[in-house]
Short mmCIF file of C-alpha atoms and ligand atoms in Angstrom, two decimals:
data_model
loop_
_atom_site.label_atom_id
_atom_site.label_comp_id
_atom_site.label_asym_id
_atom_site.label_seq_id
_atom_site.Cartn_x
_atom_site.Cartn_y
_atom_site.Cartn_z
CA MET A 1 4.31 -21.35 -1.60
CA ALA A 2 3.55 -18.71 1.37
CA ASP A 3 0.23 -17.28 1.75
CA VAL A 4 0.18 -13.62 0.49
CA ARG A 5 -2.94 -11.76 1.51
CA ILE A 6 -3.60 -8.00 0.16
CA GLN A 7 -6.27 -6.38 2.25
CA VAL A 8 -8.12 -2.91 1.06
CA LEU A 9 -8.52 -0.98 4.27
CA GLU A 10 -11.31 1.37 4.37
CA ASN A 11 -10.14 4.76 3.17
CA ALA A 12 -6.74 3.69 3.67
CA PRO A 13 -3.80 1.61 2.15
CA LEU A 14 -3.40 -1.67 0.69
CA LEU A 15 -2.44 -3.80 3.56
CA VAL A 16 0.07 -6.64 2.20
CA THR A 17 1.02 -9.66 4.37
CA GLY A 18 3.30 -12.60 3.79
CA ALA A 19 6.47 -13.11 1.63
CA VAL A 20 6.48 -10.70 -1.45
CA SER A 21 9.03 -9.18 -3.23
CA LEU A 22 8.44 -5.35 -3.99
CA VAL A 23 10.24 -3.95 -7.13
CA ASP A 24 10.24 -0.82 -8.87
CA HIS A 25 9.29 0.25 -12.53
CA GLN A 26 12.98 -1.38 -13.55
CA GLY A 27 12.40 -4.26 -11.39
CA ASN A 28 15.00 -3.01 -9.03
CA PRO A 29 14.31 -4.54 -5.31
CA ILE A 30 12.69 -1.93 -2.79
CA PRO A 31 13.60 -2.79 0.76
CA THR A 32 10.54 -3.98 2.52
CA PRO A 33 10.04 -4.13 6.56
CA LYS A 34 11.25 -7.33 8.05
CA ASP A 35 7.97 -8.20 9.64
CA GLY A 36 6.41 -9.12 6.21
CA VAL A 37 3.50 -6.24 6.65
CA ILE A 38 3.35 -3.78 3.88
CA ALA A 39 1.10 -0.79 3.53
CA LEU A 40 1.04 0.38 0.15
CA CYS A 41 -0.45 3.96 -0.74
CA ARG A 42 -3.48 4.04 -2.61
CA CYS A 43 -4.27 7.81 -2.41
CA GLY A 44 -1.37 8.97 -4.09
CA ALA A 45 -0.53 11.59 -1.32
CA SER A 46 2.11 9.61 0.49
CA LYS A 47 5.91 11.12 0.40
CA THR A 48 7.24 7.58 0.94
CA ARG A 49 5.38 6.07 -1.96
CA PRO A 50 4.91 3.13 -2.76
CA PHE A 51 4.39 2.94 1.06
CA CYS A 52 1.83 4.91 3.15
CA ASP A 53 2.88 7.54 5.19
CA GLY A 54 -0.65 8.51 6.90
CA ASN A 55 -1.55 11.25 4.69
CA HIS A 56 -4.71 9.67 3.47
CA LYS A 57 -6.14 10.97 6.72
CA ILE A 58 -5.00 14.25 6.23
CA ILE A 59 -6.50 14.50 2.55
CA GLY A 60 -9.62 12.59 3.48
CA PHE A 61 -9.19 10.08 0.85
CA ASP A 62 -12.35 8.21 0.09
CA GLY A 63 -11.44 4.85 -1.13
CA SER A 64 -15.06 3.89 -1.72
CA LEU A 65 -14.41 5.51 -5.02
CA CYS A 66 -11.83 2.79 -5.82
CA LEU A 67 -13.96 -0.07 -5.46
CA GLN A 68 -16.39 0.48 -8.29
CA PRO A 69 -16.41 -2.59 -10.59
S1 FES B 101 -3.03 5.44 1.47
FE1 FES B 101 -1.96 6.20 3.34
S2 FES B 101 -0.87 8.01 2.24
FE2 FES B 101 -1.56 7.13 0.51
#
């Protein structure tokens, strides 16, 4: 099995590396970049969700509030 890594970037997206299958709420495949690196939006402001489009910078996303246990 290939290793998959999900990194929570500071005030930014979730960076997913490795071979994963991304599907929508109905189980339909969502095309992903061929390089195996996916940035998933966690701020809610992306216009290309589920992918990050950089809008977290514009809205001043504070990711520290998402790391509370
Ligand atoms: S995390 Fe980058 S646009 Fe939402």
